[in-house]
């Protein structure tokens, strides 16, 4: 049993180091309310990134049922939703939305974030998302959704869960 616990902690620390060397995990200004995810949340983020890597090509996302909903938000990007998985469940390897940024050179859109969504009608409060308390769920009144961004493809100096990313035009 102790070996399993040690192996889990070792894996979590290895994932933390892997993200840190990738420029993913950085200390965030706690005065701005941004919290660094704990090691187990970083493992979940790594799993989410692995599960969605096939969507780096926007055409594969569309082929798999993600639809461009025509929503562009500055400092976020273009939103593609897979409505068939929009429910009350938070599944970190199955984001309801993918967020893409335009390629400044005119190429295909670039995947910058994954986004989770839960309808207000199915959850009266923000869902229990990733392990820990670093999530920054947003109560989106326009769409009546709880939403959570995870900037796993584009570094966000404001934090991995911040709704906006100043690095995305």
mmCIF file of C-alpha atoms in Angstrom:
data_model
loop_
_atom_site.group_PDB
_atom_site.id
_atom_site.type_symbol
_atom_site.label_atom_id
_atom_site.label_comp_id
_atom_site.label_asym_id
_atom_site.label_seq_id
_atom_site.Cartn_x
_atom_site.Cartn_y
_atom_site.Cartn_z
ATOM 1 C CA UNK A 1 0.000 0.000 0.000
ATOM 2 C CA UNK A 2 2.809 2.425 0.866
ATOM 3 C CA UNK A 3 4.417 1.623 -2.481
ATOM 4 C CA UNK A 4 1.215 2.652 -4.316
ATOM 5 C CA UNK A 5 1.011 5.920 -2.414
ATOM 6 C CA UNK A 6 4.683 6.629 -3.076
ATOM 7 C CA UNK A 7 4.251 5.763 -6.753
ATOM 8 C CA UNK A 8 1.262 8.141 -6.995
ATOM 9 C CA UNK A 9 3.127 10.986 -5.340
ATOM 10 C CA UNK A 10 6.155 10.344 -7.556
ATOM 11 C CA UNK A 11 3.941 10.437 -10.675
ATOM 12 C CA UNK A 12 2.321 13.678 -9.521
ATOM 13 C CA UNK A 13 5.699 15.297 -8.916
ATOM 14 C CA UNK A 14 6.984 14.073 -12.271
ATOM 15 C CA UNK A 15 3.952 15.591 -13.993
ATOM 16 C CA UNK A 16 4.529 18.851 -12.159
ATOM 17 C CA UNK A 17 8.139 18.899 -13.313
ATOM 18 C CA UNK A 18 7.118 18.043 -16.879
ATOM 19 C CA UNK A 19 4.656 20.933 -17.026
ATOM 20 C CA UNK A 20 7.126 23.286 -15.359
ATOM 21 C CA UNK A 21 9.754 22.589 -17.988
ATOM 22 C CA UNK A 22 7.129 23.077 -20.707
ATOM 23 C CA UNK A 23 6.425 26.581 -19.421
ATOM 24 C CA UNK A 24 2.985 25.460 -18.295
ATOM 25 C CA UNK A 25 3.221 25.797 -14.529
ATOM 26 C CA UNK A 26 4.512 29.059 -13.223
ATOM 27 C CA UNK A 27 3.987 30.917 -10.001
ATOM 28 C CA UNK A 28 0.977 33.158 -10.354
ATOM 29 C CA UNK A 29 0.324 36.404 -8.555
ATOM 30 C CA UNK A 30 -1.856 35.265 -5.681
ATOM 31 C CA UNK A 31 -3.003 38.858 -5.134
ATOM 32 C CA UNK A 32 -4.886 38.593 -8.436
ATOM 33 C CA UNK A 33 -6.717 35.540 -7.150
ATOM 34 C CA UNK A 34 -4.959 33.086 -9.446
ATOM 35 C CA UNK A 35 -3.988 29.856 -7.799
ATOM 36 C CA UNK A 36 -1.478 27.297 -8.952
ATOM 37 C CA UNK A 37 -3.132 23.886 -9.393
ATOM 38 C CA UNK A 38 -2.047 21.162 -6.975
ATOM 39 C CA UNK A 39 -0.064 18.179 -8.323
ATOM 40 C CA UNK A 40 -3.106 15.920 -8.749
ATOM 41 C CA UNK A 41 -4.916 18.610 -10.756
ATOM 42 C CA UNK A 42 -1.821 18.907 -12.926
ATOM 43 C CA UNK A 43 -2.082 15.172 -13.612
ATOM 44 C CA UNK A 44 -5.722 15.683 -14.608
ATOM 45 C CA UNK A 45 -4.735 18.574 -16.886
ATOM 46 C CA UNK A 46 -2.081 16.379 -18.474
ATOM 47 C CA UNK A 47 -4.696 13.674 -19.103
ATOM 48 C CA UNK A 48 -7.066 16.281 -20.565
ATOM 49 C CA UNK A 49 -4.321 17.526 -22.876
ATOM 50 C CA UNK A 50 -3.528 13.971 -24.007
ATOM 51 C CA UNK A 51 -7.222 13.244 -24.622
ATOM 52 C CA UNK A 52 -7.712 16.379 -26.730
ATOM 53 C CA UNK A 53 -4.405 16.442 -28.623
ATOM 54 C CA UNK A 54 -6.161 14.943 -31.654
ATOM 55 C CA UNK A 55 -8.087 18.236 -31.899
ATOM 56 C CA UNK A 56 -4.980 20.282 -32.620
ATOM 57 C CA UNK A 57 -6.322 19.933 -36.169
ATOM 58 C CA UNK A 58 -9.636 21.802 -36.162
ATOM 59 C CA UNK A 59 -10.919 19.559 -38.964
ATOM 60 C CA UNK A 60 -10.651 16.534 -36.657
ATOM 61 C CA UNK A 61 -12.648 18.367 -34.008
ATOM 62 C CA UNK A 62 -15.392 19.122 -36.530
ATOM 63 C CA UNK A 63 -15.352 15.511 -37.750
ATOM 64 C CA UNK A 64 -15.810 14.387 -34.129
ATOM 65 C CA UNK A 65 -18.902 16.559 -33.588
ATOM 66 C CA UNK A 66 -17.522 19.884 -32.350
ATOM 67 C CA UNK A 67 -19.370 22.725 -34.089
ATOM 68 C CA UNK A 68 -18.162 26.284 -34.602
ATOM 69 C CA UNK A 69 -20.860 28.164 -32.689
ATOM 70 C CA UNK A 70 -19.771 31.468 -34.234
ATOM 71 C CA UNK A 71 -18.652 32.862 -30.893
ATOM 72 C CA UNK A 72 -15.415 34.825 -30.930
ATOM 73 C CA UNK A 73 -14.305 36.537 -27.731
ATOM 74 C CA UNK A 74 -11.122 38.637 -27.675
ATOM 75 C CA UNK A 75 -8.462 37.174 -25.365
ATOM 76 C CA UNK A 76 -10.193 33.796 -25.696
ATOM 77 C CA UNK A 77 -10.817 32.854 -29.290
ATOM 78 C CA UNK A 78 -13.327 30.909 -31.371
ATOM 79 C CA UNK A 79 -15.532 28.431 -29.525
ATOM 80 C CA UNK A 80 -16.440 24.987 -30.867
ATOM 81 C CA UNK A 81 -19.030 23.019 -28.888
ATOM 82 C CA UNK A 82 -19.950 19.349 -28.774
ATOM 83 C CA UNK A 83 -23.544 19.646 -27.626
ATOM 84 C CA UNK A 84 -24.039 15.881 -27.311
ATOM 85 C CA UNK A 85 -21.813 15.833 -24.209
ATOM 86 C CA UNK A 86 -23.256 18.973 -22.602
ATOM 87 C CA UNK A 87 -24.694 17.690 -19.323
ATOM 88 C CA UNK A 88 -24.280 18.028 -15.539
ATOM 89 C CA UNK A 89 -21.085 15.937 -15.432
ATOM 90 C CA UNK A 90 -17.550 17.290 -15.253
ATOM 91 C CA UNK A 91 -15.256 14.917 -17.130
ATOM 92 C CA UNK A 92 -11.794 16.403 -17.493
ATOM 93 C CA UNK A 93 -10.934 14.273 -20.548
ATOM 94 C CA UNK A 94 -14.153 15.302 -22.360
ATOM 95 C CA UNK A 95 -14.434 19.086 -22.583
ATOM 96 C CA UNK A 96 -17.683 20.397 -23.993
ATOM 97 C CA UNK A 97 -15.871 23.185 -25.845
ATOM 98 C CA UNK A 98 -12.605 23.669 -27.679
ATOM 99 C CA UNK A 99 -11.196 27.171 -28.064
ATOM 100 C CA UNK A 100 -9.166 28.115 -31.133
ATOM 101 C CA UNK A 101 -7.231 31.242 -32.123
ATOM 102 C CA UNK A 102 -6.813 32.465 -35.681
ATOM 103 C CA UNK A 103 -3.409 31.863 -37.239
ATOM 104 C CA UNK A 104 -1.885 35.299 -37.948
ATOM 105 C CA UNK A 105 -0.292 33.825 -41.073
ATOM 106 C CA UNK A 106 -3.641 32.719 -42.481
ATOM 107 C CA UNK A 107 -3.360 29.006 -41.724
ATOM 108 C CA UNK A 108 -5.786 26.832 -39.810
ATOM 109 C CA UNK A 109 -6.987 27.912 -36.413
ATOM 110 C CA UNK A 110 -4.785 26.880 -33.495
ATOM 111 C CA UNK A 111 -6.163 25.068 -30.429
ATOM 112 C CA UNK A 112 -5.360 27.208 -27.387
ATOM 113 C CA UNK A 113 -7.698 25.998 -24.642
ATOM 114 C CA UNK A 114 -10.295 23.460 -23.658
ATOM 115 C CA UNK A 115 -13.443 24.565 -21.889
ATOM 116 C CA UNK A 116 -15.931 22.810 -19.677
ATOM 117 C CA UNK A 117 -19.594 23.764 -19.490
ATOM 118 C CA UNK A 118 -22.522 22.746 -17.297
ATOM 119 C CA UNK A 119 -26.007 24.244 -17.797
ATOM 120 C CA UNK A 120 -27.439 26.252 -14.890
ATOM 121 C CA UNK A 121 -30.604 24.165 -15.180
ATOM 122 C CA UNK A 122 -28.605 21.067 -14.238
ATOM 123 C CA UNK A 123 -26.418 22.567 -11.504
ATOM 124 C CA UNK A 124 -27.332 25.407 -9.166
ATOM 125 C CA UNK A 125 -23.682 26.021 -8.231
ATOM 126 C CA UNK A 126 -20.310 25.713 -9.911
ATOM 127 C CA UNK A 127 -19.392 22.058 -10.405
ATOM 128 C CA UNK A 128 -16.604 20.377 -8.453
ATOM 129 C CA UNK A 129 -14.049 20.430 -11.231
ATOM 130 C CA UNK A 130 -10.370 19.627 -11.013
ATOM 131 C CA UNK A 131 -8.819 18.465 -7.753
ATOM 132 C CA UNK A 132 -8.071 21.366 -5.414
ATOM 133 C CA UNK A 133 -9.404 24.901 -5.377
ATOM 134 C CA UNK A 134 -7.665 26.518 -8.332
ATOM 135 C CA UNK A 135 -10.642 26.323 -10.735
ATOM 136 C CA UNK A 136 -12.111 29.648 -11.867
ATOM 137 C CA UNK A 137 -15.665 28.737 -12.890
ATOM 138 C CA UNK A 138 -17.579 31.553 -14.556
ATOM 139 C CA UNK A 139 -21.361 31.941 -14.308
ATOM 140 C CA UNK A 140 -22.046 32.829 -17.957
ATOM 141 C CA UNK A 141 -25.439 34.579 -17.809
ATOM 142 C CA UNK A 142 -25.772 34.983 -21.577
ATOM 143 C CA UNK A 143 -25.583 31.236 -22.234
ATOM 144 C CA UNK A 144 -26.855 30.072 -18.809
ATOM 145 C CA UNK A 145 -23.760 27.924 -18.349
ATOM 146 C CA UNK A 146 -21.085 27.378 -15.743
ATOM 147 C CA UNK A 147 -17.852 27.529 -17.749
ATOM 148 C CA UNK A 148 -14.232 26.748 -16.956
ATOM 149 C CA UNK A 149 -11.290 27.329 -19.288
ATOM 150 C CA UNK A 150 -8.129 25.264 -19.104
ATOM 151 C CA UNK A 151 -5.303 26.881 -21.075
ATOM 152 C CA UNK A 152 -3.395 23.666 -21.763
ATOM 153 C CA UNK A 153 -2.253 24.582 -25.284
ATOM 154 C CA UNK A 154 -1.340 28.261 -24.849
ATOM 155 C CA UNK A 155 0.448 29.486 -21.746
ATOM 156 C CA UNK A 156 -1.633 31.967 -19.788
ATOM 157 C CA UNK A 157 0.295 34.322 -17.476
ATOM 158 C CA UNK A 158 -2.959 34.910 -15.567
ATOM 159 C CA UNK A 159 -3.268 31.225 -14.663
ATOM 160 C CA UNK A 160 -4.261 27.990 -16.338
ATOM 161 C CA UNK A 161 -7.927 28.415 -15.289
ATOM 162 C CA UNK A 162 -8.298 32.169 -15.904
ATOM 163 C CA UNK A 163 -11.178 32.940 -18.268
ATOM 164 C CA UNK A 164 -9.152 35.328 -20.440
ATOM 165 C CA UNK A 165 -5.653 34.993 -21.848
ATOM 166 C CA UNK A 166 -3.754 38.175 -22.761
ATOM 167 C CA UNK A 167 -1.522 36.132 -25.097
ATOM 168 C CA UNK A 168 -4.493 35.310 -27.341
ATOM 169 C CA UNK A 169 -5.625 38.201 -29.581
#
